[in-house]
XYZ file of N, CA and C in Angstrom:
354
model
N -43.993 177.882 71.092
C -43.733 179.110 71.814
C -44.688 180.214 71.348
N -44.976 180.240 70.035
C -45.896 181.253 69.525
C -47.299 181.066 70.100
N -47.712 179.804 70.245
C -49.027 179.527 70.818
C -49.099 180.019 72.260
N -48.012 179.827 72.999
C -47.958 180.265 74.396
C -48.189 181.769 74.506
N -47.486 182.544 73.674
C -47.627 183.997 73.741
C -48.983 184.463 73.223
N -49.546 183.746 72.270
C -50.889 184.071 71.787
C -51.917 183.847 72.886
N -51.821 182.710 73.563
C -52.734 182.408 74.670
C -52.550 183.416 75.795
N -51.285 183.739 76.117
C -51.015 184.728 77.155
C -51.614 186.084 76.800
N -51.464 186.498 75.559
C -52.030 187.777 75.117
C -53.547 187.787 75.256
N -54.182 186.688 74.896
C -55.631 186.592 75.030
C -56.064 186.643 76.490
N -55.324 185.971 77.367
C -55.639 186.012 78.797
C -55.491 187.426 79.360
N -54.440 188.103 78.966
C -54.236 189.477 79.424
C -55.387 190.362 78.952
N -55.787 190.215 77.691
C -56.905 190.994 77.154
C -58.186 190.704 77.925
N -58.432 189.450 78.247
C -59.624 189.088 79.021
C -59.598 189.702 80.419
N -58.441 189.688 81.052
C -58.329 190.285 82.391
C -58.671 191.762 82.331
N -58.172 192.447 81.327
C -58.445 193.885 81.199
C -59.921 194.145 80.927
N -60.509 193.363 80.042
C -61.913 193.575 79.675
C -62.851 193.212 80.824
N -62.598 192.104 81.493
C -63.508 191.634 82.531
C -63.314 192.299 83.888
N -62.151 192.861 84.134
C -61.866 193.490 85.419
C -61.057 194.763 85.218
N -61.688 195.804 84.673
C -60.930 197.004 84.345
C -60.367 197.756 85.557
N -61.001 197.660 86.717
C -60.506 198.384 87.895
C -59.345 197.625 88.522
N -58.146 198.201 88.447
C -56.973 197.589 89.045
C -56.363 196.470 88.220
N -56.971 196.147 87.089
C -56.462 195.039 86.277
C -55.138 195.387 85.624
N -54.940 196.648 85.297
C -53.712 197.021 84.601
C -52.490 196.762 85.482
N -52.557 197.088 86.771
C -51.437 196.832 87.676
C -51.128 195.337 87.754
N -52.165 194.526 87.858
C -51.979 193.079 87.922
C -51.432 192.541 86.608
N -51.884 193.117 85.515
C -51.404 192.692 84.205
C -49.931 193.025 84.041
N -49.531 194.223 84.444
C -48.110 194.594 84.380
C -47.261 193.654 85.224
N -47.758 193.316 86.402
C -47.036 192.406 87.287
C -46.912 191.023 86.643
N -47.991 190.519 86.062
C -47.969 189.222 85.393
C -46.994 189.209 84.220
N -47.021 190.247 83.410
C -46.100 190.348 82.277
C -44.656 190.399 82.764
N -44.412 191.129 83.836
C -43.057 191.230 84.392
C -42.573 189.891 84.930
N -43.455 189.151 85.587
C -43.092 187.815 86.096
C -42.757 186.890 84.935
N -43.558 186.922 83.882
C -43.268 186.085 82.711
C -41.947 186.480 82.072
N -41.701 187.768 81.972
C -40.433 188.263 81.435
C -39.259 187.774 82.280
N -39.428 187.824 83.585
C -38.388 187.362 84.507
C -38.139 185.863 84.346
N -39.196 185.096 84.170
C -39.068 183.648 84.036
C -38.370 183.219 82.748
N -38.556 183.967 81.673
C -37.940 183.569 80.405
C -36.585 184.229 80.170
N -36.180 185.111 81.063
C -34.883 185.764 80.909
C -33.887 185.209 81.921
N -32.654 185.602 81.777
C -31.615 185.215 82.734
C -31.350 186.326 83.741
N -32.193 187.323 83.776
C -32.011 188.460 84.668
C -32.376 188.105 86.099
N -31.743 188.802 87.032
C -32.083 188.622 88.443
C -33.348 189.392 88.810
N -33.623 190.453 88.056
C -34.805 191.275 88.312
C -35.261 191.892 87.000
N -36.484 192.425 87.014
C -37.002 193.137 85.856
C -37.886 194.285 86.332
N -38.005 195.294 85.505
C -38.831 196.456 85.848
C -40.298 196.124 85.627
N -41.135 196.531 86.583
C -42.574 196.328 86.468
C -43.218 197.557 85.839
N -42.944 198.730 86.414
C -43.478 199.972 85.861
C -42.622 201.145 86.324
N -42.851 202.271 85.681
C -42.178 203.513 86.057
C -43.179 204.645 85.895
N -43.231 205.524 86.886
C -44.023 206.744 86.747
C -43.130 207.924 87.110
N -43.707 209.091 87.321
C -42.867 210.259 87.578
C -42.230 210.258 88.964
N -42.670 209.372 89.863
C -42.126 209.342 91.217
C -41.273 208.110 91.519
N -41.730 206.938 91.089
C -40.996 205.708 91.433
C -40.855 204.782 90.224
N -39.903 203.865 90.363
C -39.746 202.767 89.429
C -39.844 201.492 90.251
N -40.674 200.566 89.810
C -40.913 199.325 90.534
C -40.228 198.165 89.816
N -39.677 197.244 90.613
C -38.971 196.073 90.092
C -39.489 194.817 90.772
N -39.231 193.672 90.144
C -39.578 192.390 90.731
C -38.419 191.424 90.517
N -38.204 190.546 91.512
C -37.139 189.540 91.444
C -37.656 188.231 92.008
N -37.013 187.134 91.619
C -37.340 185.825 92.183
C -36.732 185.732 93.575
N -37.454 185.098 94.492
C -36.880 184.794 95.809
C -35.910 183.646 95.627
N -34.679 183.847 96.091
C -33.659 182.805 95.946
C -33.030 182.508 97.290
N -33.077 181.265 97.690
C -32.327 180.791 98.842
C -32.503 181.570 100.125
N -31.387 181.906 100.743
C -31.371 182.450 102.092
C -31.998 183.829 102.223
N -31.604 184.758 101.377
C -32.080 186.131 101.553
C -32.781 186.639 100.304
N -34.042 186.957 100.471
C -34.788 187.519 99.348
C -34.386 188.964 99.085
N -33.575 189.537 99.967
C -33.185 190.939 99.834
C -31.841 191.134 99.144
N -31.115 190.056 98.851
C -29.785 190.181 98.244
C -29.821 190.890 96.893
N -30.834 190.606 96.087
C -30.939 191.237 94.768
C -31.124 192.744 94.924
N -31.943 193.138 95.885
C -32.191 194.563 96.122
C -30.901 195.242 96.609
N -30.199 194.586 97.513
C -28.936 195.141 98.021
C -27.934 195.328 96.888
N -27.811 194.321 96.031
C -26.880 194.403 94.903
C -27.302 195.509 93.932
N -28.610 195.603 93.685
C -29.151 196.638 92.800
C -28.766 198.028 93.309
N -28.976 198.252 94.599
C -28.679 199.563 95.171
C -27.171 199.829 95.228
N -26.377 198.811 95.516
C -24.926 198.987 95.526
C -24.421 199.376 94.143
N -25.043 198.860 93.087
C -24.680 199.256 91.728
C -25.009 200.719 91.457
N -25.933 201.263 92.214
C -26.296 202.686 92.108
C -25.494 203.532 93.117
N -24.484 202.893 93.741
C -23.566 203.531 94.697
C -24.196 203.851 96.047
N -25.257 203.137 96.408
C -25.868 203.264 97.725
C -25.337 202.133 98.600
N -25.023 202.431 99.828
C -24.455 201.454 100.752
C -25.523 200.988 101.744
N -25.661 199.670 101.878
C -26.644 199.113 102.797
C -26.247 199.445 104.232
N -27.230 199.944 105.008
C -26.975 200.282 106.406
C -27.619 199.260 107.335
N -28.949 199.082 107.217
C -29.639 198.138 108.095
C -31.005 197.776 107.538
N -31.572 196.720 108.129
C -32.899 196.272 107.765
C -33.856 196.600 108.901
N -35.015 197.123 108.536
C -36.078 197.396 109.506
C -37.346 196.722 108.976
N -37.651 195.564 109.506
C -38.811 194.818 109.016
C -38.599 194.427 107.573
N -39.542 194.839 106.713
C -39.409 194.529 105.293
C -38.827 195.700 104.512
N -38.191 196.619 105.220
C -37.549 197.758 104.571
C -36.043 197.704 104.741
N -35.349 198.168 103.728
C -33.897 198.239 103.769
C -33.472 199.697 103.717
N -32.560 200.071 104.592
C -32.075 201.442 104.651
C -30.701 201.503 103.982
N -30.550 202.480 103.083
C -29.308 202.682 102.356
C -28.834 204.116 102.552
N -27.525 204.300 102.454
C -26.931 205.634 102.565
C -26.016 205.904 101.378
N -25.959 207.174 101.005
C -25.058 207.641 99.952
C -24.697 209.074 100.294
N -23.439 209.279 100.597
C -22.961 210.576 101.075
C -23.814 211.016 102.272
N -24.514 212.129 102.183
C -25.318 212.632 103.306
C -26.792 212.247 103.192
N -27.134 211.403 102.240
C -28.526 211.042 102.013
C -28.822 209.650 102.569
N -30.088 209.457 102.948
C -30.574 208.157 103.413
C -31.880 207.871 102.689
N -32.072 206.616 102.310
C -33.326 206.231 101.665
C -33.776 204.872 102.191
N -35.069 204.660 102.178
C -35.673 203.406 102.610
C -36.332 202.752 101.404
N -36.004 201.501 101.176
C -36.617 200.730 100.100
C -37.559 199.717 100.732
N -38.849 199.878 100.472
C -39.851 198.947 100.980
C -39.959 197.747 100.064
N -39.991 196.564 100.662
C -40.022 195.330 99.885
C -41.304 194.572 100.215
N -41.941 194.070 99.165
C -43.208 193.368 99.328
C -43.112 191.997 98.679
N -43.553 190.982 99.370
C -43.587 189.640 98.798
C -44.761 189.509 97.853
N -44.530 188.838 96.738
C -45.584 188.601 95.755
C -45.686 187.092 95.575
N -46.732 186.500 96.054
C -47.040 185.070 95.937
C -45.976 184.145 96.529
N -45.142 184.620 97.410
C -44.138 183.786 98.054
C -42.949 183.431 97.181
N -43.057 183.614 95.892
C -41.960 183.275 94.974
C -41.223 184.490 94.443
N -41.812 185.665 94.612
C -41.237 186.874 94.031
C -41.222 188.004 95.062
N -40.292 188.921 94.870
C -40.166 190.091 95.717
C -40.277 191.327 94.832
N -41.118 192.276 95.246
C -41.286 193.509 94.491
C -40.833 194.675 95.354
N -40.158 195.638 94.744
C -39.737 196.832 95.462
C -39.812 198.038 94.546
N -39.975 199.194 95.156
C -40.024 200.440 94.425
C -38.918 201.364 94.867
N -38.345 202.087 93.912
C -37.255 203.010 94.203
C -37.653 204.387 93.694
N -37.480 205.388 94.536
C -37.750 206.761 94.125
C -36.854 207.119 92.947
N -37.412 207.791 91.961
C -36.620 208.184 90.790
C -35.508 209.157 91.173
N -35.687 209.904 92.254
C -34.624 210.776 92.752
C -33.416 209.966 93.177
N -33.660 208.794 93.752
C -32.583 207.912 94.213
C -31.832 207.325 93.018
N -32.555 207.038 91.932
C -31.941 206.431 90.761
C -31.090 207.408 89.970
N -31.330 208.684 90.111
C -30.576 209.696 89.346
C -29.350 210.162 90.085
């Protein structure tokens, strides 16, 4: 297991050194996918900035959106409808849209406004 993480660390370092433009986003995504694979979690955080927090989940069975729906329901947002790859949620008088993006066919990534999380 130690060899695996050593090799992974070296690969990440090489990606950053050889492709500095945009490599950090890809590296964060790769690290998050590995974290998701070795954990029992349904999703994991990819990054957070002052506006949004991004998450990734494994696609499972019938609906790749179930994890996102459950995540938002835990934040007290109620699912209203789906529009393409976006999910609309409501909470009291507020409405928010969560855009969902497929990552390599096996994973789903979504971002949530930090205002929605608070």
